[in-house]
Every structure is written in structure tokens, then in C-alpha cells.
XYZ file of C-alpha atoms in Angstrom:
586
model
C 32.249 24.556 -3.787
C 33.336 23.114 -0.432
C 33.425 26.618 1.033
C 29.933 27.478 -0.226
C 28.480 24.207 1.041
C 30.079 24.521 4.432
C 28.984 28.140 4.802
C 25.423 27.081 4.090
C 25.658 24.286 6.654
C 26.985 26.636 9.315
C 24.259 29.175 8.546
C 21.602 26.484 8.801
C 22.993 25.236 12.123
C 22.955 28.796 13.509
C 19.407 29.315 12.257
C 18.185 26.105 13.913
C 20.020 26.937 17.118
C 18.381 30.350 17.384
C 14.956 28.963 16.599
C 15.188 26.166 19.156
C 17.091 28.174 21.775
C 19.658 25.423 21.639
C 23.318 26.406 21.509
C 25.670 24.057 19.676
C 28.476 24.372 22.210
C 31.065 21.630 22.644
C 33.937 22.044 25.059
C 37.428 20.882 24.188
C 37.348 18.299 26.971
C 34.201 16.772 25.513
C 35.842 16.430 22.120
C 38.626 14.297 23.488
C 36.160 12.179 25.473
C 34.192 11.368 22.350
C 37.243 10.537 20.277
C 38.595 8.036 22.780
C 35.249 6.551 23.653
C 35.571 2.773 23.951
C 33.580 0.356 21.888
C 31.578 -2.530 23.287
C 34.653 -4.763 23.112
C 36.728 -2.343 25.144
C 38.988 -1.433 22.234
C 39.902 2.169 21.638
C 40.089 3.262 18.022
C 43.233 4.886 16.684
C 42.788 6.615 13.368
C 45.435 8.157 11.138
C 43.858 11.294 9.589
C 45.930 10.966 6.422
C 45.084 7.288 5.985
C 41.406 7.954 6.616
C 41.305 10.808 4.098
C 42.880 8.565 1.474
C 40.200 5.908 1.961
C 37.484 8.564 2.025
C 38.786 10.018 -1.245
C 38.728 6.579 -2.834
C 35.149 6.054 -1.636
C 34.042 9.460 -2.905
C 35.581 8.803 -6.303
C 33.946 5.383 -6.512
C 30.532 6.711 -5.501
C 30.704 9.679 -7.868
C 31.136 7.527 -10.960
C 28.140 7.016 -13.293
C 25.764 4.191 -12.411
C 26.821 1.046 -14.311
C 24.547 -1.138 -16.405
C 22.110 -3.597 -14.758
C 24.609 -6.455 -14.885
C 27.332 -4.468 -13.094
C 25.334 -2.922 -10.243
C 25.958 -5.766 -7.800
C 29.703 -5.689 -8.472
C 29.795 -1.939 -7.798
C 27.721 -2.366 -4.628
C 30.175 -4.971 -3.267
C 33.159 -2.690 -4.010
C 31.550 0.307 -2.303
C 30.509 -1.835 0.649
C 34.085 -3.109 1.072
C 35.371 0.470 1.360
C 32.595 1.418 3.781
C 33.322 -1.605 5.993
C 37.022 -0.686 5.976
C 36.117 2.803 7.185
C 33.726 1.459 9.834
C 36.416 -0.879 11.172
C 38.893 1.976 11.578
C 36.234 4.184 13.206
C 35.089 1.562 15.692
C 34.590 3.142 19.094
C 34.385 6.749 17.875
C 30.604 7.073 17.592
C 28.565 8.898 20.226
C 26.498 6.364 22.188
C 24.257 6.396 25.269
C 24.460 4.094 28.269
C 21.652 1.633 28.910
C 18.739 0.615 26.719
C 16.523 2.819 24.634
C 13.493 2.196 26.834
C 15.387 3.334 29.932
C 14.978 6.886 28.670
C 11.218 6.707 27.994
C 10.165 8.188 31.380
C 12.466 11.154 30.794
C 10.994 11.584 27.296
C 7.432 11.699 28.665
C 8.445 14.174 31.347
C 10.324 16.348 28.864
C 7.439 16.316 26.361
C 4.904 17.297 29.033
C 7.084 20.107 30.360
C 7.383 21.531 26.863
C 3.698 21.666 26.004
C 2.928 18.241 24.496
C -0.317 16.517 25.470
C 0.559 13.024 26.746
C -2.813 12.120 28.257
C -4.440 8.881 27.074
C -1.407 6.849 26.018
C 1.889 5.393 27.147
C 4.970 3.905 25.498
C 4.981 0.108 25.221
C 6.793 -2.750 23.508
C 4.636 -4.603 20.968
C 7.100 -7.419 20.237
C 7.136 -7.896 16.432
C 6.320 -4.249 15.720
C 8.696 -2.984 18.373
C 7.935 0.075 20.497
C 4.767 2.050 19.932
C 1.984 3.930 21.707
C -0.580 2.058 23.846
C -3.925 3.577 24.765
C -4.509 3.954 28.522
C -8.208 4.717 28.027
C -10.789 4.413 25.262
C -10.134 6.774 22.352
C -12.882 7.477 19.822
C -12.155 7.820 16.115
C -11.710 11.243 14.538
C 13.701 16.571 4.787
C 16.715 16.978 4.096
C 20.474 16.881 4.743
C 20.350 19.837 7.122
C 17.978 18.007 9.440
C 20.269 14.961 9.506
C 23.314 17.083 10.355
C 21.391 19.031 12.955
C 20.323 15.770 14.581
C 23.967 14.647 14.776
C 25.033 17.934 16.343
C 22.264 17.742 18.923
C 23.174 14.151 19.797
C 26.799 15.193 20.336
C 25.776 17.994 22.710
C 25.201 16.667 26.273
C 23.248 19.851 27.090
C 20.936 19.621 24.092
C 17.320 20.621 24.624
C 16.351 17.632 22.459
C 18.423 15.031 24.345
C 15.416 13.366 26.094
C 14.001 12.692 22.633
C 17.244 11.713 20.900
C 18.124 9.191 23.632
C 14.939 7.237 22.838
C 15.610 6.933 19.111
C 16.693 3.466 17.912
C 20.445 2.947 17.903
C 20.048 0.998 14.642
C 17.380 0.708 11.968
C 16.116 -1.975 9.601
C 16.475 -0.060 6.343
C 18.636 -1.705 3.632
C 21.520 0.516 4.786
C 21.780 -1.894 7.745
C 21.413 -5.121 5.734
C 24.300 -7.563 5.568
C 25.568 -8.348 2.083
C 23.936 -11.791 1.982
C 20.619 -10.235 3.059
C 20.767 -7.757 0.179
C 21.282 -10.678 -2.212
C 17.736 -11.852 -1.492
C 16.536 -8.686 -3.231
C 18.327 -9.561 -6.466
C 16.014 -9.357 -9.503
C 13.373 -7.352 -7.602
C 12.288 -3.897 -8.668
C 13.508 -2.579 -5.329
C 17.135 -3.644 -5.831
C 17.998 -0.637 -8.002
C 16.743 1.729 -5.288
C 18.679 -0.228 -2.650
C 21.913 0.094 -4.642
C 21.248 3.793 -5.218
C 20.465 4.389 -1.545
C 23.679 2.733 -0.395
C 25.871 4.387 -3.031
C 24.466 7.876 -2.462
C 24.733 7.597 1.313
C 28.378 6.509 1.026
C 29.101 9.315 -1.436
C 27.520 11.952 0.770
C 29.398 10.725 3.828
C 32.725 10.803 1.969
C 31.986 14.268 0.619
C 31.060 15.796 3.968
C 33.852 14.001 5.807
C 36.371 15.733 3.542
C 34.619 19.072 4.032
C 34.590 18.734 7.817
C 38.233 17.667 7.977
C 39.615 20.282 5.592
C 37.472 23.395 5.950
C 39.049 26.141 8.117
C 35.796 26.709 10.039
C 35.284 23.035 10.865
C 36.212 23.587 14.500
C 32.844 25.298 15.002
C 31.082 21.960 14.706
C 31.102 19.227 17.371
C 31.342 16.628 14.601
C 34.924 17.194 13.500
C 36.499 14.490 15.660
C 33.611 12.021 15.706
C 31.929 12.106 12.308
C 31.835 8.373 11.551
C 30.023 6.520 8.794
C 27.858 4.771 11.396
C 26.860 8.164 12.792
C 25.892 9.450 9.374
C 23.998 6.255 8.501
C 22.110 6.550 11.785
C 21.198 10.214 11.198
C 20.110 9.552 7.614
C 17.954 6.618 8.706
C 16.476 8.539 11.648
C 15.326 11.329 9.374
C 14.320 9.042 6.504
C 12.104 6.854 8.703
C 10.603 9.625 10.846
C 10.513 12.847 8.805
C 7.275 14.777 8.428
C 6.333 17.969 6.656
C 5.174 20.953 8.688
C 4.705 24.640 7.771
C 7.548 27.068 8.401
C 7.135 29.722 11.076
C 5.799 32.287 8.600
C 3.607 29.701 6.868
C 5.079 30.462 3.448
C 6.320 26.929 2.754
C 6.705 23.495 4.303
C 9.809 22.043 5.883
C 10.862 18.694 7.314
C 10.754 17.981 11.024
C 10.972 15.179 13.575
C 7.961 15.011 15.914
C 8.678 13.404 19.317
C 6.184 10.844 20.700
C 3.939 10.990 17.630
C 6.646 9.259 15.598
C 6.324 6.259 17.942
C 2.997 5.324 16.302
C 3.110 2.266 14.053
C 1.299 1.908 10.708
C -2.036 0.333 9.804
C -4.347 0.545 6.781
C -6.717 3.485 7.006
C -6.798 7.203 6.334
C -4.444 10.037 7.200
C -5.805 11.691 10.353
C -2.911 13.979 11.211
C -2.777 17.656 10.357
C -1.118 20.878 11.425
C -2.993 23.536 13.389
C -1.552 26.831 12.150
C -3.412 28.866 14.759
C -1.986 26.897 17.686
C 1.251 26.088 15.823
C 1.146 22.390 16.572
C 0.719 19.001 14.937
C -2.599 17.350 15.788
C -3.625 13.729 15.302
C -7.079 12.208 15.822
C -7.803 8.491 16.099
C -8.495 6.738 12.786
C -10.565 4.121 14.637
C -11.821 3.327 18.125
C -9.054 2.182 20.462
C -9.765 0.403 23.746
C -7.573 0.764 26.798
C -4.571 -1.518 26.439
C -4.666 -1.550 22.629
C -1.907 -0.175 20.450
C -2.589 3.215 18.842
C -1.925 3.152 15.107
C -1.783 5.811 12.419
C -1.819 5.571 8.621
C 1.525 6.444 7.026
C 0.096 6.967 3.543
C -0.529 5.026 0.344
C 2.944 3.515 0.145
C 3.981 0.277 -1.485
C 5.888 -2.365 0.456
C 8.998 -1.499 -1.540
C 8.749 2.040 -0.162
C 8.142 0.743 3.357
C 11.167 -1.573 3.226
C 13.530 0.960 1.651
C 12.478 4.087 3.534
C 10.926 2.796 6.770
C 12.574 -0.569 7.364
C 9.514 -2.831 7.605
C 7.264 -4.987 5.411
C 3.515 -4.503 5.919
C 1.438 -7.652 5.417
C -1.926 -7.180 3.678
C -0.920 -3.783 2.324
C -3.967 -2.615 0.360
C -1.798 -0.047 -1.441
C 0.966 -2.402 -2.549
C 1.964 -2.153 -6.201
C 4.761 -2.736 -8.686
C 6.065 -0.315 -11.276
C 5.686 -0.736 -15.014
C 7.386 1.654 -17.432
C 5.614 2.322 -20.713
C 6.098 4.795 -23.530
C 5.023 5.562 -27.075
C 8.015 5.332 -29.388
C 8.789 8.344 -31.536
C 9.420 5.895 -34.356
C 5.746 4.899 -34.266
C 4.190 6.320 -37.453
C 1.147 7.368 -35.391
C 3.244 8.972 -32.649
C 2.080 12.554 -33.296
C -1.593 11.611 -33.171
C -1.186 9.456 -30.073
C 0.809 12.173 -28.331
C -1.934 14.712 -29.061
C -4.725 12.484 -27.741
C -2.694 11.720 -24.617
C -1.949 15.418 -24.121
C -5.653 16.273 -24.272
C -6.259 13.644 -21.592
C -3.417 15.025 -19.472
C -1.174 11.974 -19.858
C 2.504 12.024 -20.910
C 3.720 9.875 -23.793
C 6.122 8.082 -21.457
C 5.465 7.293 -17.816
C 5.960 4.922 -14.905
C 2.617 3.368 -14.070
C 1.591 0.878 -11.398
C 0.029 -2.568 -11.239
C -1.932 -2.868 -7.995
C -2.525 -5.660 -5.528
C -6.248 -4.840 -5.453
C -8.938 -4.968 -8.135
C -8.853 -3.472 -10.646
C -5.086 -3.945 -11.012
C -4.705 -0.880 -13.242
C -5.654 2.741 -12.651
C -7.758 4.974 -14.877
C -4.594 6.653 -16.112
C -2.992 3.380 -17.194
C -6.235 2.225 -18.838
C -6.423 5.478 -20.803
C -2.775 5.228 -21.838
C -3.153 1.641 -23.052
C -6.270 2.513 -25.031
C -4.467 5.322 -26.851
C -1.362 3.160 -27.226
C -3.389 0.496 -29.056
C -5.611 2.792 -31.153
C -5.816 2.484 -34.911
C -5.413 5.549 -37.112
C -9.173 5.806 -37.563
C -9.794 5.628 -33.804
C -7.215 8.340 -33.208
C -8.947 10.611 -35.739
C -12.283 10.059 -33.997
C -10.753 11.234 -30.712
C -9.141 14.262 -32.336
C -11.615 15.605 -34.896
C -14.679 13.369 -34.560
C -18.155 14.685 -33.797
C -17.970 13.558 -30.162
C -14.210 13.938 -29.703
C -14.531 15.764 -26.364
C -16.777 13.066 -24.899
C -14.419 10.371 -26.139
C -11.443 12.049 -24.450
C -13.547 12.455 -21.324
C -14.231 8.721 -21.070
C -10.782 7.375 -22.001
C -10.119 6.222 -18.447
C -13.634 4.891 -17.868
C -13.870 1.106 -18.090
C -17.569 1.336 -19.025
C -16.834 2.883 -22.418
C -14.405 0.892 -24.573
C -12.932 2.572 -27.649
C -13.776 -0.607 -29.561
C -13.864 -4.321 -28.798
C -10.738 -4.758 -30.906
C -8.941 -2.031 -28.966
C -9.821 -3.670 -25.645
C -8.577 -7.063 -26.833
C -5.296 -5.514 -27.961
C -4.623 -3.607 -24.729
C -5.369 -6.553 -22.440
C -3.320 -8.869 -24.660
C -0.424 -6.449 -24.438
C -0.712 -6.038 -20.654
C -0.868 -9.812 -20.172
C 2.302 -10.241 -22.233
C 4.153 -7.430 -20.471
C 3.313 -8.669 -16.959
C 4.321 -12.208 -17.992
C 7.626 -10.856 -19.284
C 8.299 -9.112 -15.974
C 7.608 -12.355 -14.099
C 10.274 -14.136 -16.124
C 12.970 -11.799 -14.817
C 12.742 -13.303 -11.314
C 15.055 -16.173 -10.436
C 12.504 -17.845 -8.155
C 8.772 -18.542 -8.342
C 6.004 -17.694 -5.880
C 6.024 -21.308 -4.697
C 9.811 -21.247 -4.252
C 9.638 -18.170 -2.022
C 6.778 -19.494 0.104
C 8.616 -22.774 0.651
C 11.861 -20.964 1.482
C 10.145 -18.829 4.127
C 8.613 -21.916 5.745
C 11.701 -24.122 5.764
C 14.535 -21.716 6.646
C 15.448 -19.915 9.851
C 15.938 -16.426 8.415
C 17.011 -13.107 9.870
C 14.478 -10.293 10.117
C 16.091 -8.509 7.164
C 16.189 -11.654 5.015
C 12.533 -12.351 5.756
C 11.600 -8.826 4.702
C 13.565 -9.159 1.471
C 11.961 -12.469 0.482
C 8.474 -11.232 1.393
C 9.060 -8.203 -0.806
C 10.084 -10.199 -3.874
C 7.235 -12.655 -3.205
C 4.754 -9.776 -3.058
C 5.983 -8.342 -6.357
C 5.470 -11.672 -8.103
C 2.009 -12.165 -6.600
C 0.925 -8.766 -7.927
C 2.272 -9.582 -11.389
C 0.593 -13.011 -11.402
C -2.686 -11.379 -10.430
C -2.279 -8.825 -13.227
C -1.667 -11.623 -15.750
C -4.831 -13.463 -14.669
C -6.903 -10.270 -14.677
C -5.624 -9.269 -18.124
C -6.305 -12.754 -19.509
C -9.861 -12.712 -18.151
C -10.524 -9.291 -19.696
C -8.993 -10.371 -23.013
C -11.287 -13.395 -23.152
C -14.352 -11.334 -22.210
C -13.802 -8.663 -24.853
C -12.943 -11.304 -27.456
C -16.373 -12.853 -26.843
C -18.040 -9.446 -27.092
C -16.310 -8.841 -30.421
C -17.158 -12.312 -31.744
C -20.818 -11.908 -30.779
C -21.005 -8.467 -32.394
C -22.177 -6.834 -29.173
C -23.020 -3.129 -29.314
C -20.591 -0.719 -27.704
C -22.095 1.229 -24.781
C -22.472 4.924 -25.497
C -21.671 7.745 -23.128
C -25.214 9.139 -22.973
C -26.599 5.704 -22.044
C -24.410 5.392 -18.954
C -25.352 6.017 -15.388
C -23.628 9.328 -14.688
C -22.967 8.139 -11.133
C -20.195 5.972 -12.531
C -18.271 9.125 -13.320
C -18.466 10.229 -9.702
C -17.481 6.929 -8.111
C -14.244 7.567 -6.220
C -13.810 3.938 -5.184
C -13.650 2.190 -8.553
C -11.103 4.598 -9.942
C -10.839 2.688 -13.229
C -14.285 4.054 -14.053
C -13.404 7.669 -13.480
C -12.838 9.903 -16.501
C -9.139 10.532 -16.626
C -9.502 14.307 -16.808
C -11.231 14.317 -13.415
C -8.366 12.558 -11.648
C -4.938 13.640 -10.579
C -2.435 11.540 -12.470
C -1.695 8.422 -10.462
C -3.152 9.550 -7.147
C -1.746 6.422 -5.582
C 1.757 7.616 -6.481
C 2.145 9.533 -3.227
C 5.699 8.690 -2.238
C 7.537 9.155 0.977
C 10.011 11.933 0.369
C 13.654 11.133 0.669
C 16.186 13.337 2.281
C 17.114 16.132 -0.112
C 20.648 17.235 -0.638
C 20.060 19.821 -3.336
C 20.094 22.622 -0.794
C 23.727 22.014 0.011
C 25.327 20.313 -2.980
C 25.115 21.313 -6.622
C 23.148 19.374 -9.219
C 26.169 17.617 -10.664
C 26.953 15.954 -7.364
C 23.323 15.079 -6.645
C 21.935 13.928 -9.944
C 19.929 11.304 -8.057
C 18.945 13.417 -5.049
C 19.655 12.482 -1.449
C 19.732 8.782 -0.515
C 17.265 7.379 -3.009
C 16.062 10.278 -5.125
C 15.656 9.813 -8.847
C 15.074 12.076 -11.809
C 11.398 11.200 -11.534
C 8.903 10.327 -8.853
C 7.627 6.792 -8.506
C 4.721 6.352 -10.939
C 5.489 9.795 -12.322
C 6.734 10.751 -15.761
C 10.172 10.277 -17.217
C 11.762 12.326 -19.944
C 11.235 10.945 -23.426
C 14.920 10.448 -24.080
C 14.951 7.833 -21.325
C 12.507 5.577 -23.192
C 13.633 2.115 -24.158
C 11.897 0.471 -27.064
C 10.139 -2.864 -27.178
C 12.743 -4.386 -29.473
C 15.406 -3.880 -26.810
C 13.081 -5.476 -24.275
C 12.640 -8.545 -26.428
C 16.402 -8.969 -26.739
C 16.928 -9.402 -23.051
C 14.255 -10.113 -20.458
C 16.595 -8.925 -17.723
C 16.002 -5.391 -18.959
C 12.238 -5.785 -18.938
C 11.760 -3.697 -15.832
C 13.568 -0.753 -17.353
C 12.222 -0.875 -20.891
C 9.265 0.914 -22.399
C 6.824 -0.550 -24.868
C 6.608 1.248 -28.109
C 4.536 0.743 -31.219
C 1.049 -0.476 -31.865
C 2.377 -2.527 -34.745
C 4.319 -4.681 -32.277
C 1.162 -5.199 -30.238
C -0.636 -6.413 -33.354
C 2.167 -8.872 -34.051
């Protein structure tokens, strides 16, 4: 397997080199210079290859073991981190670094970009304090992945004659992703939904580094790469973070598929709420971005990164975005196969295009649930008679069509049940946190925290605020529909509705579920993919933070957890699925 993987890597490096007219040449004298490069303290690292391989093997073995249960994840993280820190200590001084500050190389970047066809008119690079470096408008502007890339970036950085050096020199030397958090900073994320992804990201990165370190040190063709004598964990962490925080999809040269790429200058733009205004011009073979709003001279130029939650921003981009209109928390739900009405519910859900088990989202905005989640909860809480009406009733098609439309309840009783259930589930999730909203707000105000610690606490605070809002919204809806039922109010019928409601793209809870893509808000920043170079057994979780399913996507039915298990232990609430309608009635 090592041979196959390494052959693929070498082929990919050669392919990139030919495409970019950039030869990966590294003279013997340069190798020795890199290996004995001094650290900031003046110390020169001395590394025993045999000793290093032994530690690497131990790390690889530790990282390749199955993920432990929720109560053991922190213990495993600490053990893996101890091995990584041991490796970093022994490799101190071996990483490739550049003299001076990052901004010292900005003029050369602008010159290089202009000489190679980039349009740099109308903006300049500037420091925006809290947000760091970005693009500043110099005039008024009117409104209009994978492992191979990470390795290629490392090879280019190690080559002093690289075509891409003016760009690489301006990349951050460190990032603010959880891979760079101190152990005590990670502890602030305990009990959050993000902590599992943080553990997975750290473990997978360590495993991949250990795997490729052994390949590079033992493969007979390793001498062809400039990384053999200077492939440190810090280097790999830097490359992974560079790609993870800056990767973008562009078409391949023949236009047959998309691939991941780093885009100089454009990737300096910081994020703001808005719309995606960047596309790829196939005719001119270039990435083009138009302004998402009017920018005056002297103002920072922003772009919209996509509908990502703050958990995604923290984990994949290394920042927390205040007032994120797309923030959300995950909620896993599923219909239990032990439910006596399972077959009927599964059929109704299938006709609506919804799986029987899925990861949904509770949103920071109103309404807190999507049309897909509303439709699922309605089916989940249906009685046998209501299920028959949606399967073989006279207006079965219309009923399926309006499952995700808030204007057309299945019945008042059904609405009361679903909002009662959602209120209870969100309340249960809130109980899994060790601190309250008030605790977190007070802690932020009274403590002098690091940037990473502040991000972590803001993230867990945001999760709880979304859940509290969902509880209040569910309670209000439960009370409203209870009154409707008590008063004997007539149910609205489909033909009596204003058809415009079905075309409203803003209030998505009113849209018929069959007209919507499942969980449109589930667009997720792609992680680095390792499946091109390592077999499935090694990469069961994908590269860095991949999972068997996409965020807010579907999970296989055998991964469902039933409600009884959830009731046994609130700590497992975030992982469990809710099961039978009978339990909702109780």
C-alpha cells in the first residue's frame, strides 16, 4: 500500500509541476541547509531517525485505533497530543521558515500577481486589526481539496526557485484553527457539538502525518522529494491549515470536473453576510469576483464565504463570526424500526424525499426549523389514520405536497405533538452543557482570555442561545396550536391558500418540501480529502474532519440511537435519535 500511495503522490507532483511550469528541484546543499536551520532560540535540532520512527509508529498506531466512546474522547485527545508535542520538540528548528514578517512580502506578491496576469487595480493589502490582513478598496467599487494540494504546497515552499514563492511567503506562518489551540483552550469547547469534530480533526491530522512520515522515510523513491529531511509535524499542520482555510473549487483544464486550488490575492478577502459573487469564467480561464455591495475608497473589501455555521468557521477557517445569520446547531432525529408504524412513516417520508434518519438543523433566525425538519416532525408524530390519508387518501398527493408548508397543518393535535417534542428535545440538549448562557457572558466580561479561548466560549455560548431560542419558539407554537385545538378552529385547506406562499423563497418553512433541495442551508465547507491517496480503511473519516455523512445530511439507519438510550444519559443527547410516536405521546 505504501508503494501505491507514494507512486500516486509522485505522479501528482509531476503532473502539477508540468502544469505550472514549476520544477520540484532541490539541490543536495539545500537539503543540508534546511535540516540544520536554527530555531528562534538559536538551538539546532538533532534527530535520531530510529528514535523518531519509533515515536511516529506509536502515534500512527494510536491514531488508527477506533474512536472511543464520548466519555473517553478527551483522554485519547490528551494522549495523542502528548505524542505530537514530543515529536514537535524533537523537530524544533527543522521547519522551512522565511525571514522577516509576512507583510514584508506583500509588495513582491502584488508585483508577481500583476506580472502573471492578475488584475490588481482598485485595491491594496492592508491590516484591519481584529480581522487581520485583508483587501482595502483604493477607489469606489460598485456592487455586482485535498491531500495532494497540501503536499504540493509544502514542496513549493521548500523550493527557493518556486514560481509560487511570492504568494507562499505571504501566507500566515500560523493559523487559528483548533489544530493550533493549546490544551486548556480546547477544554473550553467541552460539551459543545463542535468538540467531536475538533477531536476528529486533531486525531486524523496526527494519523496522516505519522503515515506519510513513515512513507517518506522508508520508500526507496523518497529522495525525489524535497521533504525527506524536513517533513515536520508543524510543516504538515501548516499545509493542512493553509489548504483548509483557503481552498476553493475551480474547473479542471478540460472542464470535465472540479478540483481544489489556492487563489492568490482573492483569498485575502475577509467574510461578511451577503451573497456569493465569485464565479469562474471558463472562456477566459480565470476566477472572477464582483462586489457584493458598494465599497468606498479606504473601506475593506469583503466577500461572502457561504452559508456556514460558526462551528464550521471556527473549525475550518479559524474565526468566529458575530451576528452570523446562517448560524445553526445540529439535531439528529430518526424513526425507529421498532415503531409499529415505521413502514407507513418511511413510505410517506420517501414520497416527500426525506430519509427516515437525518441530521437536521436548528437555526439562529426565525423560523428556527426548515421545511424539511417541519415535514419530518409532522410525519414522525402522525397517527395511523393520518398516515393512511397521506398514502391512500383522496388528496394524498396534495397532502404530501404541503408537508413542509407551515400554513397547512396535518391536524391541530399533530402540531401540538411535534412542537411539544421539539421543545423537549431542545431542552434536553441544553442540559448537556456544563455552563449557562449567563455563565458564559459573565466569563467573557470578567476574564482576560486568549483569542482562541474567546472563540471557544463564544461558540458554546452561541450554541446555547440557538437552543434557548428554539425552546421558546417551540413553546409558543405549542401554546398557539393548543388554543386552536381547544377552540375547534377549522384547518386551512390547500385550495384556500394564497399560492404565492408556495413560491416564497424567504420563508422557507412555508415551501412545499418537494420543491426544495433537502437542507439547502447544509452547504458545508469541504475538508481536505485523503481518499485519493489512502484506502478506505485508513480514511474512514475522510481527511482532517470528514465524516461518513455531511453536516445536516443523512446518516445510515444502523447508526440511529433510540430515544430510550437518550433518556438514560443526557450526555448522549447530541448523538441520539428520537424514535417512536408512542414516546412523544407519553
